[in-house]
Amino acid sequence: MGKPLIYEILEKPASSSVIGICSLIWFFIQKRNIGYGDVGLSYETAMEGGQYWRIITSAFSHISVVHLVFNMSALWSLGVVEQLGQIGLGVEYYLHYTLVLVVLSGLLVLGFYHMMIQKFKVEYFRRVTAVGYSCVVFGWMTILATKQPSSKLNLFGVLSLPISFAPFESLIFTSIMVPQASFIGHLSGIIVGYSIAWGLVHGMNNYWAITMLGWIVLVFVLSLKRTGSMELRFIEIEPVTDPSLPSVGVVASRNGRTLQMDVLPRRGVADIV
């Protein structure tokens, strides 16, 4: 018989907290009938629209309950990282590099989109919208596979995968269970994961983690204010208008505030990561 759940939660405080946050956000999304386009990350909204806050909201948002359950089940199993302080991992390491994975994997996704749009002229990637915590999950799979290759990844309590092959086995499994799973999103998580595991991205400590978190919060709030997605009366940004550009206005909608432009709307495509 295994340990009581409360003891496992105490042994994995960071993982348990992330699972709780993602589950609460999923519940809020379902109650408010929020869609991919409201919280997801796309090249058009982030790079062209300046909505950089989507790098964060997209990572912690899930629309499909299957997607949420898969990611949280994998994340729970990966919480073993918090218990491996003896090999240089542990809770602090987990928190520091989760922050890195969220930001760098999101930026790398946008980088791939930029390359596909600008170099290969594939306009599809301009409006494809990604949501989900899979980038971070695949990143931690990769780090654990490098640091502790003898570990196993347990999914749903019934499926056990050797961690050394887990990123690629999980990619196949996710593609079957969730047809819209994002290859680019998962690949970005794996690349950032290897960069951390191999020491290409290193040196995170409490000082740099707090500094990085401060900058993330600042950019998040300013981009929300600038794009009209949130009312922050204590922050004023001087508007710059150009008569040659389409006008942008903020109008009320049932799900919050949306942007209205004097150009024809274009349909986006959902991409789950």
PDB file of C-alpha atoms in Angstrom:
ATOM      1  CA  MET A   1       0.000   0.000   0.000  1.00  0.00           C
ATOM      2  CA  GLY A   2       1.374   3.398  -0.990  1.00  0.00           C
ATOM      3  CA  LYS A   3       1.821   6.497   1.108  1.00  0.00           C
ATOM      4  CA  PRO A   4      -1.231   8.592   2.034  1.00  0.00           C
ATOM      5  CA  LEU A   5      -1.837  11.359  -0.482  1.00  0.00           C
ATOM      6  CA  ILE A   6      -1.142  14.117   2.048  1.00  0.00           C
ATOM      7  CA  TYR A   7       2.408  12.820   2.580  1.00  0.00           C
ATOM      8  CA  GLU A   8       3.061  12.724  -1.152  1.00  0.00           C
ATOM      9  CA  ILE A   9       1.789  16.292  -1.482  1.00  0.00           C
ATOM     10  CA  LEU A  10       4.169  17.404   1.272  1.00  0.00           C
ATOM     11  CA  GLU A  11       7.041  15.663  -0.502  1.00  0.00           C
ATOM     12  CA  LYS A  12       6.163  17.416  -3.778  1.00  0.00           C
ATOM     13  CA  PRO A  13       5.053  20.911  -2.677  1.00  0.00           C
ATOM     14  CA  ALA A  14       5.990  22.734  -5.900  1.00  0.00           C
ATOM     15  CA  SER A  15       4.472  20.135  -8.252  1.00  0.00           C
ATOM     16  CA  SER A  16       1.330  19.947  -6.112  1.00  0.00           C
ATOM     17  CA  SER A  17       0.980  23.740  -6.193  1.00  0.00           C
ATOM     18  CA  VAL A  18       1.315  23.884  -9.997  1.00  0.00           C
ATOM     19  CA  ILE A  19      -1.242  21.085 -10.385  1.00  0.00           C
ATOM     20  CA  GLY A  20      -3.638  22.998  -8.109  1.00  0.00           C
ATOM     21  CA  ILE A  21      -3.114  26.255 -10.033  1.00  0.00           C
ATOM     22  CA  CYS A  22      -3.633  24.630 -13.450  1.00  0.00           C
ATOM     23  CA  SER A  23      -6.745  22.803 -12.215  1.00  0.00           C
ATOM     24  CA  LEU A  24      -8.256  25.995 -10.797  1.00  0.00           C
ATOM     25  CA  ILE A  25      -7.521  27.859 -14.034  1.00  0.00           C
ATOM     26  CA  TRP A  26      -9.154  25.045 -16.032  1.00  0.00           C
ATOM     27  CA  PHE A  27     -12.247  25.260 -13.799  1.00  0.00           C
ATOM     28  CA  PHE A  28     -12.374  29.053 -14.230  1.00  0.00           C
ATOM     29  CA  ILE A  29     -12.024  28.690 -18.018  1.00  0.00           C
ATOM     30  CA  GLN A  30     -14.911  26.210 -18.142  1.00  0.00           C
ATOM     31  CA  LYS A  31     -17.155  28.349 -15.928  1.00  0.00           C
ATOM     32  CA  ARG A  32     -16.496  31.505 -17.945  1.00  0.00           C
ATOM     33  CA  ASN A  33     -16.653  29.724 -21.325  1.00  0.00           C
ATOM     34  CA  ILE A  34     -13.185  31.024 -22.259  1.00  0.00           C
ATOM     35  CA  GLY A  35     -11.671  29.767 -25.513  1.00  0.00           C
ATOM     36  CA  TYR A  36      -8.225  29.190 -27.024  1.00  0.00           C
ATOM     37  CA  GLY A  37      -8.121  32.663 -28.509  1.00  0.00           C
ATOM     38  CA  ASP A  38      -8.619  34.319 -25.116  1.00  0.00           C
ATOM     39  CA  VAL A  39      -5.617  32.806 -23.323  1.00  0.00           C
ATOM     40  CA  GLY A  40      -3.539  31.013 -25.964  1.00  0.00           C
ATOM     41  CA  LEU A  41      -0.228  31.997 -27.546  1.00  0.00           C
ATOM     42  CA  SER A  42       0.037  32.806 -31.236  1.00  0.00           C
ATOM     43  CA  TYR A  43       2.557  34.691 -33.341  1.00  0.00           C
ATOM     44  CA  GLU A  44      -0.080  37.161 -34.455  1.00  0.00           C
ATOM     45  CA  THR A  45      -1.241  38.128 -30.963  1.00  0.00           C
ATOM     46  CA  ALA A  46       2.144  38.038 -29.206  1.00  0.00           C
ATOM     47  CA  MET A  47       4.672  39.296 -31.749  1.00  0.00           C
ATOM     48  CA  GLU A  48       2.434  41.504 -33.875  1.00  0.00           C
ATOM     49  CA  GLY A  49      -0.125  42.444 -31.229  1.00  0.00           C
ATOM     50  CA  GLY A  50       2.286  42.923 -28.322  1.00  0.00           C
ATOM     51  CA  GLN A  51       0.314  40.603 -26.036  1.00  0.00           C
ATOM     52  CA  TYR A  52       3.389  39.120 -24.360  1.00  0.00           C
ATOM     53  CA  TRP A  53       1.317  38.137 -21.318  1.00  0.00           C
ATOM     54  CA  ARG A  54       0.075  35.197 -23.386  1.00  0.00           C
ATOM     55  CA  ILE A  55       3.428  33.426 -22.900  1.00  0.00           C
ATOM     56  CA  ILE A  56       2.394  32.953 -19.268  1.00  0.00           C
ATOM     57  CA  THR A  57      -1.376  32.475 -19.596  1.00  0.00           C
ATOM     58  CA  SER A  58      -1.000  29.913 -22.378  1.00  0.00           C
ATOM     59  CA  ALA A  59       1.361  27.769 -20.288  1.00  0.00           C
ATOM     60  CA  PHE A  60      -1.041  27.395 -17.358  1.00  0.00           C
ATOM     61  CA  SER A  61      -4.294  27.146 -19.349  1.00  0.00           C
ATOM     62  CA  HIS A  62      -6.012  23.988 -20.585  1.00  0.00           C
ATOM     63  CA  ILE A  63      -9.264  23.814 -22.505  1.00  0.00           C
ATOM     64  CA  SER A  64      -9.607  20.035 -22.848  1.00  0.00           C
ATOM     65  CA  VAL A  65     -10.000  17.971 -19.663  1.00  0.00           C
ATOM     66  CA  VAL A  66      -8.073  15.090 -21.331  1.00  0.00           C
ATOM     67  CA  HIS A  67      -5.180  17.466 -21.990  1.00  0.00           C
ATOM     68  CA  LEU A  68      -5.269  18.689 -18.383  1.00  0.00           C
ATOM     69  CA  VAL A  69      -5.348  15.163 -16.927  1.00  0.00           C
ATOM     70  CA  PHE A  70      -2.466  13.973 -19.106  1.00  0.00           C
ATOM     71  CA  ASN A  71      -0.240  16.945 -18.261  1.00  0.00           C
ATOM     72  CA  MET A  72      -1.013  16.900 -14.536  1.00  0.00           C
ATOM     73  CA  SER A  73      -0.558  13.131 -14.290  1.00  0.00           C
ATOM     74  CA  ALA A  74       2.859  13.414 -15.931  1.00  0.00           C
ATOM     75  CA  LEU A  75       3.754  16.424 -13.767  1.00  0.00           C
ATOM     76  CA  TRP A  76       2.827  14.521 -10.595  1.00  0.00           C
ATOM     77  CA  SER A  77       5.185  11.704 -11.572  1.00  0.00           C
ATOM     78  CA  LEU A  78       7.938  14.214 -12.451  1.00  0.00           C
ATOM     79  CA  GLY A  79       7.624  15.686  -8.952  1.00  0.00           C
ATOM     80  CA  VAL A  80      10.284  13.149  -7.978  1.00  0.00           C
ATOM     81  CA  VAL A  81      12.740  15.878  -9.059  1.00  0.00           C
ATOM     82  CA  GLU A  82      11.900  17.674  -5.803  1.00  0.00           C
ATOM     83  CA  GLN A  83      13.128  14.668  -3.817  1.00  0.00           C
ATOM     84  CA  LEU A  84      16.514  14.388  -5.570  1.00  0.00           C
ATOM     85  CA  GLY A  85      18.451  17.028  -3.677  1.00  0.00           C
ATOM     86  CA  GLN A  86      21.317  14.557  -3.271  1.00  0.00           C
ATOM     87  CA  ILE A  87      22.128  14.782  -6.998  1.00  0.00           C
ATOM     88  CA  GLY A  88      21.791  18.552  -7.237  1.00  0.00           C
ATOM     89  CA  LEU A  89      18.068  18.791  -7.940  1.00  0.00           C
ATOM     90  CA  GLY A  90      15.468  19.369  -5.190  1.00  0.00           C
ATOM     91  CA  VAL A  91      12.656  21.864  -4.571  1.00  0.00           C
ATOM     92  CA  GLU A  92      14.674  25.053  -5.212  1.00  0.00           C
ATOM     93  CA  TYR A  93      16.110  23.668  -8.443  1.00  0.00           C
ATOM     94  CA  TYR A  94      12.603  22.679  -9.502  1.00  0.00           C
ATOM     95  CA  LEU A  95      11.170  26.138  -8.849  1.00  0.00           C
ATOM     96  CA  HIS A  96      14.097  27.981 -10.469  1.00  0.00           C
ATOM     97  CA  TYR A  97      14.089  25.997 -13.680  1.00  0.00           C
ATOM     98  CA  THR A  98      10.312  25.716 -13.973  1.00  0.00           C
ATOM     99  CA  LEU A  99      10.414  29.503 -14.324  1.00  0.00           C
ATOM    100  CA  VAL A 100      13.087  29.161 -17.019  1.00  0.00           C
ATOM    101  CA  LEU A 101      11.154  26.442 -18.847  1.00  0.00           C
ATOM    102  CA  VAL A 102       7.921  28.452 -18.941  1.00  0.00           C
ATOM    103  CA  VAL A 103       9.594  31.523 -20.430  1.00  0.00           C
ATOM    104  CA  LEU A 104      12.225  29.991 -22.726  1.00  0.00           C
ATOM    105  CA  SER A 105       9.961  27.318 -24.185  1.00  0.00           C
ATOM    106  CA  GLY A 106       7.318  29.965 -24.962  1.00  0.00           C
ATOM    107  CA  LEU A 107       9.904  32.182 -26.629  1.00  0.00           C
ATOM    108  CA  LEU A 108      11.283  29.216 -28.581  1.00  0.00           C
ATOM    109  CA  VAL A 109       7.793  28.362 -29.847  1.00  0.00           C
ATOM    110  CA  LEU A 110       7.475  31.928 -31.129  1.00  0.00           C
ATOM    111  CA  GLY A 111      10.950  31.604 -32.664  1.00  0.00           C
ATOM    112  CA  PHE A 112       9.895  28.478 -34.569  1.00  0.00           C
ATOM    113  CA  TYR A 113       6.722  30.237 -35.719  1.00  0.00           C
ATOM    114  CA  HIS A 114       8.796  33.206 -36.898  1.00  0.00           C
ATOM    115  CA  MET A 115      11.109  30.931 -38.898  1.00  0.00           C
ATOM    116  CA  MET A 116       8.201  29.081 -40.512  1.00  0.00           C
ATOM    117  CA  ILE A 117       6.454  32.330 -41.426  1.00  0.00           C
ATOM    118  CA  GLN A 118       9.404  34.439 -42.550  1.00  0.00           C
ATOM    119  CA  LYS A 119      11.744  31.841 -44.053  1.00  0.00           C
ATOM    120  CA  PHE A 120       9.392  29.158 -45.320  1.00  0.00           C
ATOM    121  CA  LYS A 121       6.376  31.447 -45.934  1.00  0.00           C
ATOM    122  CA  VAL A 122       3.935  29.153 -44.101  1.00  0.00           C
ATOM    123  CA  GLU A 123       1.226  31.588 -43.048  1.00  0.00           C
ATOM    124  CA  TYR A 124      -0.587  28.885 -41.091  1.00  0.00           C
ATOM    125  CA  PHE A 125       1.789  29.464 -38.161  1.00  0.00           C
ATOM    126  CA  ARG A 126       0.863  33.142 -37.915  1.00  0.00           C
ATOM    127  CA  ARG A 127      -2.502  32.397 -36.303  1.00  0.00           C
ATOM    128  CA  VAL A 128      -2.109  28.932 -34.796  1.00  0.00           C
ATOM    129  CA  THR A 129      -2.879  29.253 -31.059  1.00  0.00           C
ATOM    130  CA  ALA A 130      -1.088  27.125 -28.453  1.00  0.00           C
ATOM    131  CA  VAL A 131      -2.205  26.354 -24.901  1.00  0.00           C
ATOM    132  CA  GLY A 132      -1.041  23.944 -22.219  1.00  0.00           C
ATOM    133  CA  TYR A 133       1.717  23.041 -19.771  1.00  0.00           C
ATOM    134  CA  SER A 134       3.235  20.376 -22.024  1.00  0.00           C
ATOM    135  CA  CYS A 135       6.306  22.467 -22.881  1.00  0.00           C
ATOM    136  CA  VAL A 136       7.296  22.450 -19.212  1.00  0.00           C
ATOM    137  CA  VAL A 137       6.318  18.794 -18.728  1.00  0.00           C
ATOM    138  CA  PHE A 138       8.444  17.689 -21.680  1.00  0.00           C
ATOM    139  CA  GLY A 139      11.275  19.877 -20.420  1.00  0.00           C
ATOM    140  CA  TRP A 140      11.256  18.141 -17.023  1.00  0.00           C
ATOM    141  CA  MET A 141      11.016  14.724 -18.673  1.00  0.00           C
ATOM    142  CA  THR A 142      14.174  15.560 -20.594  1.00  0.00           C
ATOM    143  CA  ILE A 143      16.039  16.886 -17.534  1.00  0.00           C
ATOM    144  CA  LEU A 144      15.113  13.827 -15.458  1.00  0.00           C
ATOM    145  CA  ALA A 145      16.032  11.477 -18.327  1.00  0.00           C
ATOM    146  CA  THR A 146      19.495  13.072 -18.404  1.00  0.00           C
ATOM    147  CA  LYS A 147      20.076  13.385 -14.657  1.00  0.00           C
ATOM    148  CA  GLN A 148      18.362  10.180 -13.475  1.00  0.00           C
ATOM    149  CA  PRO A 149      17.970   7.801 -16.467  1.00  0.00           C
ATOM    150  CA  SER A 150      16.916   4.880 -14.233  1.00  0.00           C
ATOM    151  CA  SER A 151      13.674   6.646 -13.206  1.00  0.00           C
ATOM    152  CA  LYS A 152      10.241   5.797 -14.615  1.00  0.00           C
ATOM    153  CA  LEU A 153       7.358   8.057 -15.623  1.00  0.00           C
ATOM    154  CA  ASN A 154       3.939   6.927 -14.375  1.00  0.00           C
ATOM    155  CA  LEU A 155       0.858   8.128 -16.253  1.00  0.00           C
ATOM    156  CA  PHE A 156      -2.662   7.802 -14.802  1.00  0.00           C
ATOM    157  CA  GLY A 157      -1.278   5.336 -12.254  1.00  0.00           C
ATOM    158  CA  VAL A 158      -1.382   2.480 -14.782  1.00  0.00           C
ATOM    159  CA  LEU A 159       1.143   3.275 -17.526  1.00  0.00           C
ATOM    160  CA  SER A 160       4.852   3.241 -16.646  1.00  0.00           C
ATOM    161  CA  LEU A 161       7.462   4.479 -19.144  1.00  0.00           C
ATOM    162  CA  PRO A 162      11.270   4.394 -18.861  1.00  0.00           C
ATOM    163  CA  ILE A 163      12.194   8.032 -18.331  1.00  0.00           C
ATOM    164  CA  SER A 164      15.098   7.784 -20.798  1.00  0.00           C
ATOM    165  CA  PHE A 165      12.572   7.423 -23.645  1.00  0.00           C
ATOM    166  CA  ALA A 166       9.652   9.241 -22.009  1.00  0.00           C
ATOM    167  CA  PRO A 167       9.791  12.507 -23.996  1.00  0.00           C
ATOM    168  CA  PHE A 168       9.482  10.690 -27.327  1.00  0.00           C
ATOM    169  CA  GLU A 169       7.111   7.952 -26.107  1.00  0.00           C
ATOM    170  CA  SER A 170       4.896  10.618 -24.544  1.00  0.00           C
ATOM    171  CA  LEU A 171       4.928  12.591 -27.784  1.00  0.00           C
ATOM    172  CA  ILE A 172       3.465   9.571 -29.614  1.00  0.00           C
ATOM    173  CA  PHE A 173       0.980   8.837 -26.819  1.00  0.00           C
ATOM    174  CA  THR A 174      -0.171  12.469 -26.702  1.00  0.00           C
ATOM    175  CA  SER A 175      -0.582  12.598 -30.477  1.00  0.00           C
ATOM    176  CA  ILE A 176      -2.933   9.597 -30.264  1.00  0.00           C
ATOM    177  CA  MET A 177      -4.927  10.835 -27.251  1.00  0.00           C
ATOM    178  CA  VAL A 178      -4.988  14.519 -28.278  1.00  0.00           C
ATOM    179  CA  PRO A 179      -4.912  14.848 -32.097  1.00  0.00           C
ATOM    180  CA  GLN A 180      -4.225  18.592 -31.920  1.00  0.00           C
ATOM    181  CA  ALA A 181      -1.066  18.124 -29.825  1.00  0.00           C
ATOM    182  CA  SER A 182       1.657  20.566 -30.864  1.00  0.00           C
ATOM    183  CA  PHE A 183       4.872  19.030 -32.169  1.00  0.00           C
ATOM    184  CA  ILE A 184       6.589  22.426 -32.042  1.00  0.00           C
ATOM    185  CA  GLY A 185       5.521  23.020 -28.437  1.00  0.00           C
ATOM    186  CA  HIS A 186       6.749  19.637 -27.250  1.00  0.00           C
ATOM    187  CA  LEU A 187       9.984  19.955 -29.227  1.00  0.00           C
ATOM    188  CA  SER A 188      10.611  23.370 -27.674  1.00  0.00           C
ATOM    189  CA  GLY A 189      10.244  21.906 -24.180  1.00  0.00           C
ATOM    190  CA  ILE A 190      12.673  19.096 -25.033  1.00  0.00           C
ATOM    191  CA  ILE A 191      15.259  21.512 -26.453  1.00  0.00           C
ATOM    192  CA  VAL A 192      15.112  23.796 -23.407  1.00  0.00           C
ATOM    193  CA  GLY A 193      15.219  20.729 -21.158  1.00  0.00           C
ATOM    194  CA  TYR A 194      18.430  19.473 -22.768  1.00  0.00           C
ATOM    195  CA  SER A 195      19.897  22.995 -22.597  1.00  0.00           C
ATOM    196  CA  ILE A 196      19.341  22.978 -18.823  1.00  0.00           C
ATOM    197  CA  ALA A 197      20.448  19.373 -18.266  1.00  0.00           C
ATOM    198  CA  TRP A 198      23.661  19.842 -20.264  1.00  0.00           C
ATOM    199  CA  GLY A 199      24.515  23.086 -18.490  1.00  0.00           C
ATOM    200  CA  LEU A 200      23.984  25.402 -21.460  1.00  0.00           C
ATOM    201  CA  VAL A 201      21.429  27.253 -19.336  1.00  0.00           C
ATOM    202  CA  HIS A 202      22.679  27.362 -15.753  1.00  0.00           C
ATOM    203  CA  GLY A 203      23.472  29.569 -12.769  1.00  0.00           C
ATOM    204  CA  MET A 204      19.939  30.022 -11.460  1.00  0.00           C
ATOM    205  CA  ASN A 205      19.739  30.826  -7.754  1.00  0.00           C
ATOM    206  CA  ASN A 206      17.261  32.635  -5.520  1.00  0.00           C
ATOM    207  CA  TYR A 207      18.556  36.067  -6.556  1.00  0.00           C
ATOM    208  CA  TRP A 208      18.245  35.422 -10.296  1.00  0.00           C
ATOM    209  CA  ALA A 209      14.931  33.610  -9.873  1.00  0.00           C
ATOM    210  CA  ILE A 210      13.406  36.561  -7.985  1.00  0.00           C
ATOM    211  CA  THR A 211      14.889  39.022 -10.490  1.00  0.00           C
ATOM    212  CA  MET A 212      13.518  37.023 -13.402  1.00  0.00           C
ATOM    213  CA  LEU A 213      10.120  36.729 -11.740  1.00  0.00           C
ATOM    214  CA  GLY A 214      10.066  40.498 -11.196  1.00  0.00           C
ATOM    215  CA  TRP A 215      10.736  41.170 -14.879  1.00  0.00           C
ATOM    216  CA  ILE A 216       8.088  38.630 -15.891  1.00  0.00           C
ATOM    217  CA  VAL A 217       5.490  40.323 -13.688  1.00  0.00           C
ATOM    218  CA  LEU A 218       6.465  43.773 -15.017  1.00  0.00           C
ATOM    219  CA  VAL A 219       6.256  42.740 -18.687  1.00  0.00           C
ATOM    220  CA  PHE A 220       3.044  40.822 -18.004  1.00  0.00           C
ATOM    221  CA  VAL A 221       1.309  43.804 -16.386  1.00  0.00           C
ATOM    222  CA  LEU A 222       2.585  46.390 -18.884  1.00  0.00           C
ATOM    223  CA  SER A 223       1.589  44.294 -21.892  1.00  0.00           C
ATOM    224  CA  LEU A 224      -1.868  43.765 -20.374  1.00  0.00           C
ATOM    225  CA  LYS A 225      -2.208  47.509 -19.899  1.00  0.00           C
ATOM    226  CA  ARG A 226      -0.802  48.391 -23.329  1.00  0.00           C
ATOM    227  CA  THR A 227      -3.052  45.999 -25.237  1.00  0.00           C
ATOM    228  CA  GLY A 228      -6.171  47.076 -23.363  1.00  0.00           C
ATOM    229  CA  SER A 229      -6.690  43.595 -21.905  1.00  0.00           C
ATOM    230  CA  MET A 230      -6.849  44.886 -18.329  1.00  0.00           C
ATOM    231  CA  GLU A 231      -7.704  48.154 -16.623  1.00  0.00           C
ATOM    232  CA  LEU A 232      -4.763  49.379 -14.513  1.00  0.00           C
ATOM    233  CA  ARG A 233      -5.508  52.978 -13.614  1.00  0.00           C
ATOM    234  CA  PHE A 234      -2.222  53.497 -11.785  1.00  0.00           C
ATOM    235  CA  ILE A 235      -0.231  52.815 -14.985  1.00  0.00           C
ATOM    236  CA  GLU A 236      -0.457  55.241 -17.873  1.00  0.00           C
ATOM    237  CA  ILE A 237       1.136  54.516 -21.257  1.00  0.00           C
ATOM    238  CA  GLU A 238       1.247  57.294 -23.838  1.00  0.00           C
ATOM    239  CA  PRO A 239      -0.685  56.163 -26.935  1.00  0.00           C
ATOM    240  CA  VAL A 240       0.956  56.457 -30.328  1.00  0.00           C
ATOM    241  CA  THR A 241      -1.353  56.679 -33.325  1.00  0.00           C
ATOM    242  CA  ASP A 242      -0.548  56.293 -36.992  1.00  0.00           C
ATOM    243  CA  PRO A 243      -3.261  57.185 -39.525  1.00  0.00           C
ATOM    244  CA  SER A 244      -1.860  54.607 -41.943  1.00  0.00           C
ATOM    245  CA  LEU A 245      -2.560  51.739 -39.519  1.00  0.00           C
ATOM    246  CA  PRO A 246      -5.976  50.190 -38.766  1.00  0.00           C
ATOM    247  CA  SER A 247      -7.587  51.569 -35.643  1.00  0.00           C
ATOM    248  CA  VAL A 248      -7.852  49.412 -32.562  1.00  0.00           C
ATOM    249  CA  GLY A 249     -10.476  49.853 -29.884  1.00  0.00           C
ATOM    250  CA  VAL A 250     -11.584  48.016 -26.763  1.00  0.00           C
ATOM    251  CA  VAL A 251     -15.154  46.841 -26.553  1.00  0.00           C
ATOM    252  CA  ALA A 252     -16.992  44.932 -23.848  1.00  0.00           C
ATOM    253  CA  SER A 253     -17.893  41.317 -24.401  1.00  0.00           C
ATOM    254  CA  ARG A 254     -19.488  38.615 -22.310  1.00  0.00           C
ATOM    255  CA  ASN A 255     -16.135  37.021 -21.517  1.00  0.00           C
ATOM    256  CA  GLY A 256     -14.284  40.212 -20.672  1.00  0.00           C
ATOM    257  CA  ARG A 257     -12.564  42.745 -22.906  1.00  0.00           C
ATOM    258  CA  THR A 258     -11.711  42.149 -26.536  1.00  0.00           C
ATOM    259  CA  LEU A 259      -9.988  44.068 -29.293  1.00  0.00           C
ATOM    260  CA  GLN A 260     -11.947  45.456 -32.195  1.00  0.00           C
ATOM    261  CA  MET A 261     -10.182  46.406 -35.453  1.00  0.00           C
ATOM    262  CA  ASP A 262     -11.465  48.012 -38.620  1.00  0.00           C
ATOM    263  CA  VAL A 263     -10.172  45.138 -40.726  1.00  0.00           C
ATOM    264  CA  LEU A 264     -11.803  41.820 -41.590  1.00  0.00           C
ATOM    265  CA  PRO A 265     -11.425  39.205 -38.812  1.00  0.00           C
ATOM    266  CA  ARG A 266      -9.400  36.088 -39.486  1.00  0.00           C
ATOM    267  CA  ARG A 267     -10.028  32.662 -37.981  1.00  0.00           C
ATOM    268  CA  GLY A 268      -7.326  31.194 -35.768  1.00  0.00           C
ATOM    269  CA  VAL A 269      -6.346  27.549 -35.352  1.00  0.00           C
ATOM    270  CA  ALA A 270      -6.045  25.859 -31.961  1.00  0.00           C
ATOM    271  CA  ASP A 271      -2.800  24.039 -31.164  1.00  0.00           C
ATOM    272  CA  ILE A 272      -2.514  22.132 -27.874  1.00  0.00           C
ATOM    273  CA  VAL A 273       0.886  21.962 -26.131  1.00  0.00           C
TER     274      VAL A 273
END
